[in-house]
mmCIF file of C-alpha atoms and ligand atoms in Angstrom:
data_model
loop_
_atom_site.group_PDB
_atom_site.id
_atom_site.type_symbol
_atom_site.label_atom_id
_atom_site.label_comp_id
_atom_site.label_asym_id
_atom_site.label_seq_id
_atom_site.Cartn_x
_atom_site.Cartn_y
_atom_site.Cartn_z
ATOM 1 C CA MET A 129 -22.101 -14.374 -2.046
ATOM 2 C CA TYR A 130 -20.738 -17.618 -0.687
ATOM 3 C CA LYS A 131 -23.155 -19.223 1.763
ATOM 4 C CA ILE A 132 -21.967 -21.515 4.492
ATOM 5 C CA LYS A 133 -23.921 -24.740 4.274
ATOM 6 C CA PRO A 134 -24.940 -26.303 7.576
ATOM 7 C CA PHE A 135 -22.269 -28.888 8.254
ATOM 8 C CA LEU A 136 -24.525 -31.296 10.155
ATOM 9 C CA PRO A 137 -28.071 -32.513 9.642
ATOM 10 C CA GLN A 138 -30.684 -31.342 12.159
ATOM 11 C CA ASP A 139 -30.825 -34.638 14.038
ATOM 12 C CA SER A 140 -27.061 -34.661 14.467
ATOM 13 C CA SER A 141 -26.912 -35.164 18.215
ATOM 14 C CA ALA A 142 -27.816 -38.864 18.124
ATOM 15 C CA GLN A 143 -25.326 -39.420 15.311
ATOM 16 C CA LEU A 144 -22.689 -37.462 17.146
ATOM 17 C CA SER A 145 -23.082 -39.369 20.382
ATOM 18 C CA GLU A 146 -22.330 -42.533 18.426
ATOM 19 C CA ARG A 147 -18.965 -41.018 17.617
ATOM 20 C CA ILE A 148 -17.986 -40.962 21.293
ATOM 21 C CA ALA A 149 -15.500 -43.727 21.986
ATOM 22 C CA PRO A 150 -17.260 -46.876 23.247
ATOM 23 C CA ARG A 151 -15.123 -46.998 26.381
ATOM 24 C CA VAL A 152 -16.206 -43.519 27.377
ATOM 25 C CA ARG A 153 -19.839 -44.231 26.597
ATOM 26 C CA GLU A 154 -19.684 -47.339 28.725
ATOM 27 C CA ILE A 155 -18.470 -45.780 31.968
ATOM 28 C CA ALA A 156 -21.007 -44.129 34.262
ATOM 29 C CA PRO A 157 -20.478 -40.594 35.555
ATOM 30 C CA SER A 158 -19.216 -40.397 39.151
ATOM 31 C CA GLY A 159 -21.747 -41.878 41.568
ATOM 32 C CA ILE A 160 -20.880 -39.142 44.040
ATOM 33 C CA ARG A 161 -21.604 -36.367 41.570
ATOM 34 C CA ALA A 162 -24.821 -37.991 40.362
ATOM 35 C CA PHE A 163 -26.004 -38.244 43.935
ATOM 36 C CA PHE A 164 -25.085 -34.697 44.819
ATOM 37 C CA ASP A 165 -26.829 -33.230 41.829
ATOM 38 C CA LEU A 166 -29.987 -34.376 43.576
ATOM 39 C CA SER A 167 -29.270 -32.207 46.618
ATOM 40 C CA ALA A 168 -27.881 -29.226 44.673
ATOM 41 C CA GLY A 169 -29.736 -25.985 45.293
ATOM 42 C CA ASN A 170 -31.450 -27.257 48.428
ATOM 43 C CA ASN A 171 -30.140 -24.941 51.117
ATOM 44 C CA GLY A 172 -31.537 -26.916 54.009
ATOM 45 C CA VAL A 173 -29.449 -29.994 53.247
ATOM 46 C CA ILE A 174 -26.408 -30.758 55.399
ATOM 47 C CA SER A 175 -23.801 -32.265 53.145
ATOM 48 C CA LEU A 176 -21.446 -34.905 54.494
ATOM 49 C CA GLY A 177 -20.730 -35.908 50.969
ATOM 50 C CA VAL A 178 -17.861 -33.989 49.522
ATOM 51 C CA GLY A 179 -14.355 -35.244 50.162
ATOM 52 C CA GLU A 180 -12.684 -31.954 50.906
ATOM 53 C CA PRO A 181 -11.664 -30.011 53.998
ATOM 54 C CA ASP A 182 -14.053 -27.217 54.981
ATOM 55 C CA PHE A 183 -11.032 -24.950 55.656
ATOM 56 C CA THR A 184 -9.906 -22.216 53.302
ATOM 57 C CA THR A 185 -6.252 -22.490 52.235
ATOM 58 C CA PRO A 186 -4.178 -20.771 54.974
ATOM 59 C CA GLU A 187 -3.666 -17.033 54.542
ATOM 60 C CA HIS A 188 0.135 -17.060 54.104
ATOM 61 C CA ILE A 189 -0.203 -19.556 51.248
ATOM 62 C CA ARG A 190 -2.721 -17.348 49.481
ATOM 63 C CA ALA A 191 -0.469 -14.326 50.117
ATOM 64 C CA ALA A 192 2.544 -16.105 48.574
ATOM 65 C CA CYS A 193 0.471 -16.694 45.482
ATOM 66 C CA ILE A 194 -0.669 -13.065 45.302
ATOM 67 C CA ARG A 195 2.948 -11.877 45.573
ATOM 68 C CA ALA A 196 3.951 -14.257 42.775
ATOM 69 C CA LEU A 197 1.204 -12.883 40.560
ATOM 70 C CA GLU A 198 2.350 -9.342 41.279
ATOM 71 C CA ARG A 199 5.883 -10.331 40.266
ATOM 72 C CA GLY A 200 4.385 -11.579 37.013
ATOM 73 C CA GLU A 201 5.003 -15.283 37.514
ATOM 74 C CA THR A 202 2.605 -16.428 34.849
ATOM 75 C CA MET A 203 4.659 -18.693 32.608
ATOM 76 C CA TYR A 204 4.976 -22.443 32.113
ATOM 77 C CA THR A 205 7.239 -24.218 34.561
ATOM 78 C CA PRO A 206 9.511 -27.141 33.624
ATOM 79 C CA ASN A 207 7.402 -30.186 32.710
ATOM 80 C CA ALA A 208 8.307 -32.050 35.877
ATOM 81 C CA GLY A 209 7.533 -29.016 38.048
ATOM 82 C CA LEU A 210 9.473 -26.197 39.713
ATOM 83 C CA PRO A 211 12.869 -27.613 40.790
ATOM 84 C CA GLU A 212 12.586 -25.989 44.239
ATOM 85 C CA LEU A 213 9.151 -27.575 44.759
ATOM 86 C CA ARG A 214 10.495 -31.004 43.781
ATOM 87 C CA GLU A 215 13.318 -30.526 46.268
ATOM 88 C CA GLU A 216 10.848 -29.672 49.023
ATOM 89 C CA ILE A 217 8.690 -32.678 48.136
ATOM 90 C CA ALA A 218 11.730 -34.975 48.289
ATOM 91 C CA ARG A 219 12.753 -33.503 51.646
ATOM 92 C CA TYR A 220 9.203 -33.790 52.989
ATOM 93 C CA GLN A 221 8.830 -37.427 51.896
ATOM 94 C CA GLN A 222 12.146 -38.266 53.560
ATOM 95 C CA GLU A 223 11.410 -36.440 56.808
ATOM 96 C CA SER A 224 7.782 -37.479 57.150
ATOM 97 C CA PHE A 225 7.754 -41.022 55.804
ATOM 98 C CA GLY A 226 11.407 -42.078 55.488
ATOM 99 C CA LEU A 227 11.312 -42.347 51.682
ATOM 100 C CA ALA A 228 14.400 -41.077 49.851
ATOM 101 C CA TYR A 229 13.859 -39.708 46.331
ATOM 102 C CA HIS A 230 16.120 -37.671 44.052
ATOM 103 C CA SER A 231 14.284 -34.455 43.346
ATOM 104 C CA GLN A 232 15.655 -34.286 39.789
ATOM 105 C CA ASP A 233 14.305 -37.467 38.296
ATOM 106 C CA GLU A 234 12.279 -39.283 40.941
ATOM 107 C CA VAL A 235 9.597 -36.640 41.549
ATOM 108 C CA ILE A 236 7.121 -35.119 39.102
ATOM 109 C CA VAL A 237 4.529 -32.491 39.925
ATOM 110 C CA THR A 238 1.097 -33.106 38.419
ATOM 111 C CA VAL A 239 -2.343 -31.522 38.086
ATOM 112 C CA GLY A 240 -3.667 -32.869 41.372
ATOM 113 C CA SER A 241 -2.965 -36.409 42.412
ATOM 114 C CA SER A 242 -5.765 -37.273 39.970
ATOM 115 C CA GLU A 243 -3.483 -36.615 37.004
ATOM 116 C CA ALA A 244 -0.701 -38.679 38.560
ATOM 117 C CA LEU A 245 -3.076 -41.648 38.915
ATOM 118 C CA ASP A 246 -4.165 -41.339 35.305
ATOM 119 C CA LEU A 247 -0.579 -40.963 34.051
ATOM 120 C CA ALA A 248 0.487 -44.090 35.886
ATOM 121 C CA LEU A 249 -2.369 -46.133 34.464
ATOM 122 C CA ARG A 250 -1.700 -44.835 30.962
ATOM 123 C CA ALA A 251 2.000 -45.469 31.245
ATOM 124 C CA PHE A 252 1.838 -49.035 32.557
ATOM 125 C CA THR A 253 -1.399 -50.597 31.320
ATOM 126 C CA ALA A 254 -1.476 -52.495 28.056
ATOM 127 C CA PRO A 255 -4.806 -53.848 26.764
ATOM 128 C CA GLY A 256 -5.946 -56.783 28.856
ATOM 129 C CA ASP A 257 -3.563 -56.149 31.733
ATOM 130 C CA GLU A 258 -5.244 -56.771 35.033
ATOM 131 C CA VAL A 259 -5.400 -53.968 37.541
ATOM 132 C CA ILE A 260 -6.096 -55.161 41.061
ATOM 133 C CA ILE A 261 -8.094 -52.788 43.237
ATOM 134 C CA PRO A 262 -9.248 -53.429 46.807
ATOM 135 C CA SER A 263 -12.971 -52.903 47.196
ATOM 136 C CA PRO A 264 -14.334 -50.568 48.503
ATOM 137 C CA SER A 265 -12.077 -47.968 46.924
ATOM 138 C CA TYR A 266 -11.993 -44.391 45.657
ATOM 139 C CA VAL A 267 -14.545 -43.877 42.877
ATOM 140 C CA ALA A 268 -12.061 -42.849 40.177
ATOM 141 C CA TYR A 269 -9.916 -45.992 40.180
ATOM 142 C CA SER A 270 -12.073 -48.390 38.242
ATOM 143 C CA PRO A 271 -13.132 -45.922 35.505
ATOM 144 C CA ILE A 272 -9.586 -44.697 34.882
ATOM 145 C CA ALA A 273 -8.237 -48.240 34.897
ATOM 146 C CA TYR A 274 -10.902 -49.180 32.363
ATOM 147 C CA LEU A 275 -10.369 -46.070 30.210
ATOM 148 C CA ASN A 276 -6.696 -46.927 29.980
ATOM 149 C CA GLY A 277 -7.359 -50.436 28.720
ATOM 150 C CA GLY A 278 -7.009 -52.285 32.007
ATOM 151 C CA THR A 279 -9.193 -55.129 33.163
ATOM 152 C CA LEU A 280 -10.442 -54.461 36.639
ATOM 153 C CA VAL A 281 -10.024 -57.118 39.310
ATOM 154 C CA GLU A 282 -11.674 -56.267 42.624
ATOM 155 C CA VAL A 283 -10.298 -57.732 45.834
ATOM 156 C CA GLU A 284 -12.533 -57.525 48.852
ATOM 157 C CA ALA A 285 -11.203 -55.502 51.780
ATOM 158 C CA ALA A 286 -14.141 -56.357 54.001
ATOM 159 C CA ALA A 287 -15.412 -54.755 57.188
ATOM 160 C CA GLU A 288 -14.685 -58.007 59.064
ATOM 161 C CA GLN A 289 -10.961 -57.520 58.398
ATOM 162 C CA GLY A 290 -11.039 -53.819 59.300
ATOM 163 C CA PHE A 291 -11.256 -52.877 55.593
ATOM 164 C CA LYS A 292 -7.593 -53.845 55.170
ATOM 165 C CA LEU A 293 -6.121 -55.583 52.164
ATOM 166 C CA THR A 294 -5.114 -59.120 53.115
ATOM 167 C CA ALA A 295 -2.491 -61.347 51.538
ATOM 168 C CA GLU A 296 -5.007 -64.205 51.188
ATOM 169 C CA ALA A 297 -7.442 -62.082 49.196
ATOM 170 C CA LEU A 298 -4.660 -60.630 47.037
ATOM 171 C CA GLU A 299 -3.083 -64.019 46.313
ATOM 172 C CA LYS A 300 -6.423 -65.373 45.089
ATOM 173 C CA ALA A 301 -6.778 -62.508 42.623
ATOM 174 C CA ILE A 302 -3.372 -62.961 40.953
ATOM 175 C CA THR A 303 -3.255 -64.349 37.401
ATOM 176 C CA PRO A 304 -0.540 -64.300 34.718
ATOM 177 C CA ARG A 305 -2.133 -61.038 33.446
ATOM 178 C CA SER A 306 -1.838 -59.208 36.769
ATOM 179 C CA LYS A 307 0.168 -56.015 36.237
ATOM 180 C CA LEU A 308 -0.790 -53.316 38.730
ATOM 181 C CA LEU A 309 -1.985 -53.133 42.291
ATOM 182 C CA MET A 310 -3.673 -49.863 43.279
ATOM 183 C CA VAL A 311 -3.794 -49.193 47.004
ATOM 184 C CA ASN A 312 -4.994 -46.249 49.044
ATOM 185 C CA PHE A 313 -4.294 -46.200 52.760
ATOM 186 C CA PRO A 314 -5.414 -44.207 54.726
ATOM 187 C CA ASN A 315 -8.459 -45.161 52.730
ATOM 188 C CA ASN A 316 -11.280 -43.290 51.094
ATOM 189 C CA PRO A 317 -14.052 -44.299 51.876
ATOM 190 C CA THR A 318 -13.331 -46.460 54.946
ATOM 191 C CA GLY A 319 -10.623 -44.602 56.898
ATOM 192 C CA ALA A 320 -8.641 -47.865 57.220
ATOM 193 C CA VAL A 321 -4.844 -47.756 57.513
ATOM 194 C CA MET A 322 -2.206 -50.459 56.991
ATOM 195 C CA SER A 323 0.688 -51.110 59.403
ATOM 196 C CA TYR A 324 4.189 -52.323 58.492
ATOM 197 C CA GLU A 325 3.137 -55.835 59.544
ATOM 198 C CA ASP A 326 0.008 -55.634 57.387
ATOM 199 C CA TRP A 327 2.120 -54.683 54.369
ATOM 200 C CA MET A 328 4.794 -57.355 54.810
ATOM 201 C CA PRO A 329 2.989 -60.331 53.238
ATOM 202 C CA ILE A 330 1.462 -58.081 50.569
ATOM 203 C CA ALA A 331 4.938 -56.862 49.562
ATOM 204 C CA GLU A 332 6.141 -60.461 49.195
ATOM 205 C CA ILE A 333 3.295 -61.289 46.817
ATOM 206 C CA VAL A 334 3.889 -58.106 44.819
ATOM 207 C CA LYS A 335 7.579 -58.941 44.368
ATOM 208 C CA ALA A 336 6.935 -62.614 43.590
ATOM 209 C CA HIS A 337 4.566 -61.637 40.769
ATOM 210 C CA ASN A 338 6.532 -58.641 39.501
ATOM 211 C CA LEU A 339 3.645 -56.209 40.026
ATOM 212 C CA ILE A 340 3.856 -52.431 39.993
ATOM 213 C CA VAL A 341 2.102 -50.742 42.931
ATOM 214 C CA LEU A 342 0.303 -47.431 42.620
ATOM 215 C CA SER A 343 0.095 -46.229 46.178
ATOM 216 C CA ASP A 344 -2.301 -43.307 46.545
ATOM 217 C CA GLU A 345 -1.116 -41.649 49.749
ATOM 218 C CA ILE A 346 -3.141 -38.455 49.508
ATOM 219 C CA TYR A 347 -4.319 -38.941 53.120
ATOM 220 C CA ALA A 348 -0.890 -39.890 54.519
ATOM 221 C CA GLU A 349 -0.832 -36.865 56.817
ATOM 222 C CA LEU A 350 -4.226 -37.682 58.263
ATOM 223 C CA THR A 351 -3.585 -40.657 60.522
ATOM 224 C CA TYR A 352 -4.855 -40.369 64.087
ATOM 225 C CA ASP A 353 -3.573 -43.385 66.010
ATOM 226 C CA SER A 354 -0.271 -44.280 64.320
ATOM 227 C CA ARG A 355 2.206 -42.917 61.790
ATOM 228 C CA HIS A 356 1.537 -43.551 58.131
ATOM 229 C CA VAL A 357 3.498 -46.452 56.663
ATOM 230 C CA SER A 358 4.018 -46.468 52.900
ATOM 231 C CA ILE A 359 4.292 -49.832 51.159
ATOM 232 C CA ALA A 360 7.251 -48.221 49.338
ATOM 233 C CA SER A 361 9.207 -48.284 52.615
ATOM 234 C CA LEU A 362 9.342 -52.094 52.733
ATOM 235 C CA PRO A 363 12.484 -53.855 51.471
ATOM 236 C CA GLY A 364 12.629 -54.015 47.685
ATOM 237 C CA MET A 365 9.402 -52.055 47.262
ATOM 238 C CA LYS A 366 10.575 -48.528 46.503
ATOM 239 C CA GLU A 367 11.697 -49.421 42.987
ATOM 240 C CA ARG A 368 8.315 -50.939 42.066
ATOM 241 C CA THR A 369 5.987 -48.487 43.824
ATOM 242 C CA ILE A 370 4.759 -45.159 42.522
ATOM 243 C CA VAL A 371 3.813 -43.048 45.518
ATOM 244 C CA ILE A 372 1.088 -40.609 44.559
ATOM 245 C CA SER A 373 0.167 -37.704 46.782
ATOM 246 C CA GLY A 374 -0.753 -34.045 46.747
ATOM 247 C CA PHE A 375 -1.765 -30.942 48.607
ATOM 248 C CA SER A 376 -5.563 -31.082 48.362
ATOM 249 C CA LYS A 377 -6.422 -32.813 51.606
ATOM 250 C CA ALA A 378 -3.814 -32.132 54.295
ATOM 251 C CA PHE A 379 -3.204 -28.522 53.234
ATOM 252 C CA ALA A 380 -6.819 -27.637 52.281
ATOM 253 C CA MET A 381 -5.825 -26.892 48.691
ATOM 254 C CA THR A 382 -8.302 -28.833 46.562
ATOM 255 C CA GLY A 383 -8.866 -26.039 44.041
ATOM 256 C CA TRP A 384 -5.182 -25.348 43.368
ATOM 257 C CA ARG A 385 -4.773 -28.663 41.536
ATOM 258 C CA VAL A 386 -1.330 -29.731 42.609
ATOM 259 C CA GLY A 387 -0.252 -33.289 43.243
ATOM 260 C CA TYR A 388 2.838 -35.372 42.580
ATOM 261 C CA ALA A 389 4.275 -38.788 41.932
ATOM 262 C CA CYS A 390 7.525 -40.183 43.349
ATOM 263 C CA GLY A 391 9.231 -43.374 42.295
ATOM 264 C CA ASN A 392 11.687 -45.270 40.160
ATOM 265 C CA ARG A 393 13.210 -42.928 37.532
ATOM 266 C CA GLU A 394 12.469 -45.173 34.554
ATOM 267 C CA LEU A 395 8.839 -45.573 35.507
ATOM 268 C CA LEU A 396 8.494 -41.848 36.182
ATOM 269 C CA ALA A 397 10.139 -40.999 32.847
ATOM 270 C CA ALA A 398 7.353 -42.959 31.135
ATOM 271 C CA MET A 399 4.736 -40.960 33.038
ATOM 272 C CA LEU A 400 6.526 -37.686 32.297
ATOM 273 C CA LYS A 401 6.401 -38.405 28.555
ATOM 274 C CA ILE A 402 2.599 -38.404 28.705
ATOM 275 C CA HIS A 403 2.425 -35.449 31.086
ATOM 276 C CA GLN A 404 4.554 -33.258 28.809
ATOM 277 C CA TYR A 405 2.272 -33.856 25.835
ATOM 278 C CA THR A 406 -0.983 -33.462 27.740
ATOM 279 C CA ALA A 407 -0.804 -31.159 30.773
ATOM 280 C CA MET A 408 2.712 -29.760 30.036
ATOM 281 C CA CYS A 409 2.998 -28.687 33.649
ATOM 282 C CA ALA A 410 0.869 -28.191 36.740
ATOM 283 C CA PRO A 411 -0.424 -24.609 37.212
ATOM 284 C CA VAL A 412 2.439 -22.318 38.179
ATOM 285 C CA LEU A 413 0.505 -20.501 40.907
ATOM 286 C CA GLY A 414 -0.585 -23.768 42.416
ATOM 287 C CA GLN A 415 3.033 -24.904 42.474
ATOM 288 C CA ILE A 416 4.112 -21.688 44.188
ATOM 289 C CA ALA A 417 1.350 -22.159 46.763
ATOM 290 C CA ALA A 418 2.420 -25.781 47.287
ATOM 291 C CA LEU A 419 6.015 -24.664 47.828
ATOM 292 C CA GLU A 420 4.883 -22.206 50.485
ATOM 293 C CA SER A 421 2.784 -24.916 52.170
ATOM 294 C CA LEU A 422 5.810 -27.204 52.519
ATOM 295 C CA ARG A 423 8.170 -24.429 53.611
ATOM 296 C CA HIS A 424 5.929 -22.649 56.114
ATOM 297 C CA GLY A 425 2.588 -24.471 56.281
ATOM 298 C CA LEU A 426 3.348 -27.582 58.318
ATOM 299 C CA PRO A 427 1.868 -26.099 61.532
ATOM 300 C CA ASP A 428 -1.384 -25.263 59.660
ATOM 301 C CA LYS A 429 -1.623 -28.847 58.503
ATOM 302 C CA ASP A 430 -1.114 -30.063 62.077
ATOM 303 C CA HIS A 431 -3.809 -27.716 63.351
ATOM 304 C CA MET A 432 -6.347 -28.906 60.759
ATOM 305 C CA LYS A 433 -5.505 -32.515 61.558
ATOM 306 C CA GLU A 434 -6.263 -31.890 65.252
ATOM 307 C CA CYS A 435 -9.645 -30.460 64.260
ATOM 308 C CA PHE A 436 -10.373 -33.563 62.181
ATOM 309 C CA ARG A 437 -9.345 -35.774 65.084
ATOM 310 C CA GLN A 438 -11.864 -34.060 67.391
ATOM 311 C CA ARG A 439 -14.589 -34.247 64.777
ATOM 312 C CA ARG A 440 -13.868 -37.933 64.265
ATOM 313 C CA SER A 441 -14.592 -38.661 67.941
ATOM 314 C CA LEU A 442 -17.688 -36.514 67.972
ATOM 315 C CA PHE A 443 -19.088 -38.042 64.798
ATOM 316 C CA VAL A 444 -18.165 -41.708 65.231
ATOM 317 C CA GLU A 445 -19.412 -41.763 68.833
ATOM 318 C CA GLY A 446 -22.565 -40.001 67.649
ATOM 319 C CA LEU A 447 -23.169 -42.606 64.942
ATOM 320 C CA ARG A 448 -22.738 -45.423 67.427
ATOM 321 C CA SER A 449 -25.086 -43.795 69.924
ATOM 322 C CA ILE A 450 -27.867 -43.717 67.318
ATOM 323 C CA GLY A 451 -27.418 -47.399 66.571
ATOM 324 C CA LEU A 452 -25.176 -47.323 63.508
ATOM 325 C CA HIS A 453 -22.225 -49.670 63.839
ATOM 326 C CA CYS A 454 -19.078 -47.885 62.689
ATOM 327 C CA HIS A 455 -15.584 -49.290 62.319
ATOM 328 C CA GLU A 456 -13.101 -46.832 63.897
ATOM 329 C CA PRO A 457 -11.656 -44.816 61.002
ATOM 330 C CA GLN A 458 -7.945 -44.423 61.719
ATOM 331 C CA GLY A 459 -7.167 -42.012 58.930
ATOM 332 C CA ALA A 460 -8.552 -39.630 56.260
ATOM 333 C CA PHE A 461 -11.792 -37.852 57.206
ATOM 334 C CA TYR A 462 -14.521 -40.350 56.439
ATOM 335 C CA ALA A 463 -16.727 -42.556 58.578
ATOM 336 C CA PHE A 464 -18.168 -45.625 56.858
ATOM 337 C CA PRO A 465 -21.001 -46.887 59.088
ATOM 338 C CA SER A 466 -22.844 -50.083 58.311
ATOM 339 C CA ILE A 467 -26.526 -49.839 57.475
ATOM 340 C CA ARG A 468 -26.917 -53.581 56.867
ATOM 341 C CA HIS A 469 -29.223 -54.126 59.831
ATOM 342 C CA THR A 470 -31.796 -51.786 58.264
ATOM 343 C CA GLY A 471 -32.240 -54.251 55.399
ATOM 344 C CA MET A 472 -32.050 -51.379 52.926
ATOM 345 C CA ARG A 473 -29.663 -51.061 50.016
ATOM 346 C CA SER A 474 -27.206 -48.229 50.465
ATOM 347 C CA GLU A 475 -28.648 -46.299 47.513
ATOM 348 C CA ASP A 476 -32.181 -46.401 48.954
ATOM 349 C CA PHE A 477 -30.966 -45.537 52.431
ATOM 350 C CA ALA A 478 -28.971 -42.529 51.189
ATOM 351 C CA LEU A 479 -31.831 -41.289 49.020
ATOM 352 C CA ARG A 480 -34.329 -41.508 51.857
ATOM 353 C CA LEU A 481 -31.887 -39.896 54.294
ATOM 354 C CA LEU A 482 -31.514 -37.016 51.865
ATOM 355 C CA ARG A 483 -35.212 -36.597 51.129
ATOM 356 C CA GLU A 484 -36.635 -37.265 54.583
ATOM 357 C CA ALA A 485 -33.921 -35.903 56.868
ATOM 358 C CA GLY A 486 -31.989 -33.453 54.673
ATOM 359 C CA VAL A 487 -28.617 -35.150 55.191
ATOM 360 C CA ALA A 488 -26.493 -35.963 52.157
ATOM 361 C CA ALA A 489 -24.054 -38.876 52.455
ATOM 362 C CA VAL A 490 -22.699 -41.169 49.759
ATOM 363 C CA PRO A 491 -24.156 -44.670 49.287
ATOM 364 C CA GLY A 492 -21.418 -47.262 49.784
ATOM 365 C CA HIS A 493 -22.056 -49.157 46.553
ATOM 366 C CA VAL A 494 -20.487 -46.354 44.481
ATOM 367 C CA PHE A 495 -17.115 -47.417 45.932
ATOM 368 C CA GLY A 496 -17.378 -50.912 44.467
ATOM 369 C CA THR A 497 -19.072 -54.141 45.399
ATOM 370 C CA GLY A 498 -17.363 -54.169 48.805
ATOM 371 C CA GLY A 499 -19.041 -50.877 49.725
ATOM 372 C CA GLU A 500 -22.656 -52.088 49.651
ATOM 373 C CA GLY A 501 -24.335 -52.033 53.070
ATOM 374 C CA HIS A 502 -22.476 -48.872 54.095
ATOM 375 C CA LEU A 503 -22.695 -45.123 53.886
ATOM 376 C CA ARG A 504 -19.763 -42.732 53.461
ATOM 377 C CA CYS A 505 -19.966 -39.635 55.619
ATOM 378 C CA SER A 506 -17.242 -37.000 55.480
ATOM 379 C CA TYR A 507 -16.573 -35.480 58.887
ATOM 380 C CA ALA A 508 -14.564 -32.605 57.370
ATOM 381 C CA ALA A 509 -17.479 -30.345 58.340
ATOM 382 C CA SER A 510 -17.894 -27.997 61.307
ATOM 383 C CA PRO A 511 -18.763 -29.591 64.684
ATOM 384 C CA ALA A 512 -22.089 -27.696 64.660
ATOM 385 C CA LYS A 513 -22.993 -29.192 61.285
ATOM 386 C CA LEU A 514 -21.944 -32.656 62.398
ATOM 387 C CA ALA A 515 -24.085 -32.377 65.538
ATOM 388 C CA GLU A 516 -27.084 -31.230 63.507
ATOM 389 C CA ALA A 517 -26.553 -34.033 60.971
ATOM 390 C CA LEU A 518 -26.454 -36.592 63.792
ATOM 391 C CA GLU A 519 -29.661 -35.247 65.273
ATOM 392 C CA ARG A 520 -31.410 -35.503 61.920
ATOM 393 C CA MET A 521 -30.038 -39.005 61.365
ATOM 394 C CA GLU A 522 -31.275 -40.065 64.781
ATOM 395 C CA GLY A 523 -34.770 -38.833 63.934
ATOM 396 C CA PHE A 524 -34.616 -40.660 60.609
ATOM 397 C CA MET A 525 -33.483 -43.905 62.224
ATOM 398 C CA LYS A 526 -36.313 -43.749 64.792
ATOM 399 C CA VAL A 527 -38.983 -43.278 62.166
ATOM 400 C CA LYS A 528 -37.439 -45.876 59.899
ATOM 401 C CA MET A 529 -36.848 -48.628 62.431
HETATM 402 N N1 PMP B 1398 -7.240 -40.059 45.688
HETATM 403 C C1 PMP B 1398 -8.167 -40.125 46.636
HETATM 404 C C2 PMP B 1398 -8.242 -41.358 47.468
HETATM 405 C C3 PMP B 1398 -9.064 -39.071 46.840
HETATM 406 O O1 PMP B 1398 -9.973 -39.167 47.816
HETATM 407 C C4 PMP B 1398 -8.977 -37.929 46.004
HETATM 408 C C5 PMP B 1398 -9.940 -36.766 46.138
HETATM 409 N N2 PMP B 1398 -11.183 -37.049 46.590
HETATM 410 C C6 PMP B 1398 -7.990 -37.905 45.024
HETATM 411 C C7 PMP B 1398 -7.137 -38.983 44.900
HETATM 412 C C8 PMP B 1398 -7.832 -36.746 44.091
HETATM 413 O O2 PMP B 1398 -7.248 -35.644 44.725
HETATM 414 P P1 PMP B 1398 -6.588 -34.426 43.970
HETATM 415 O O3 PMP B 1398 -7.348 -33.220 44.415
HETATM 416 O O4 PMP B 1398 -5.166 -34.389 44.456
HETATM 417 O O5 PMP B 1398 -6.663 -34.671 42.518
#
């Protein structure tokens, strides 16, 4: 009888790990995940760590999905997404942010905004191209820029300037290899927003150096003191900006995995080429749920935003009252208090806060060099949890100081 010989020697795992591409070996797993593995399974811990709303997706959205399943809607959709969803996205972008896109070829639906970010980096980055990223920034930007062959250039968006990107800092970072600028306002982790006036000098630099902008506007709905302004709305910017957004945050739909990209048709066609060979399409049920959210879910989104606004006041005032200086977050659902005066590094502070007070928050350094000296706390948690977290933090600060 023919015997199958073992294909690999016993000690194959070390040999196999050498076969993993160097770029992948070199990047660290998400600092947020690594940190939260430490608190996993500990029921007493209050988590202010995860960047997602604590609301369940509204009932009518879930019901629309159940009805679609019962009708047997289980097939692939067109690569770029359901045409009716693209139409709704185009209408929504126009009505909410004044950006006019053709639904046919200037909108593609992706697997979360995460896929759209990756597609854009894959489509536009050639080896050695420099990708400029304000620091602090969302944890995924630098690894995906690196994985796609980009060279990361961090630009400080410091607390002293309200965590905004400034023209001076951007100008200094420009070289002949500069290709992409990735921006995210309202910002994760700082809650900073940019006004039209803030964007004006940035847009001039971008045009002068022929950069492409990836504008991650996943928190565009969550601005508390002013309306969101997209850099794409400035003169001459729409054609060179890919607006990336999705349903995870404003519509409490993180698990449905639906996002989108809007922009210049040639640039989007390049992204679509990759999308059709890799994801093929975003999940059909997620797309149906997203369609329902845009058609009938705008009041739910407004209600959740009001809850976040109240929690912001409660939490930020609470932080200040226990002696933690906190820049007023004007968007998203994160507070980014400074812990500099404690003399501790953010990693040590967060670890001790977790172990000694049972509160999980993310050390600022995981968001880039500009994040050191801070702590990211998500206030997308119930007011009772936020109050309890503040009480524990107060106790911790008293013992520590
Ligand atoms: N961008 C930012 C700034 C985020 O905070 C997140 C989620 N934490 C994403 C993108 C990814 O969101 P999605 O669920 O749409 O992939």
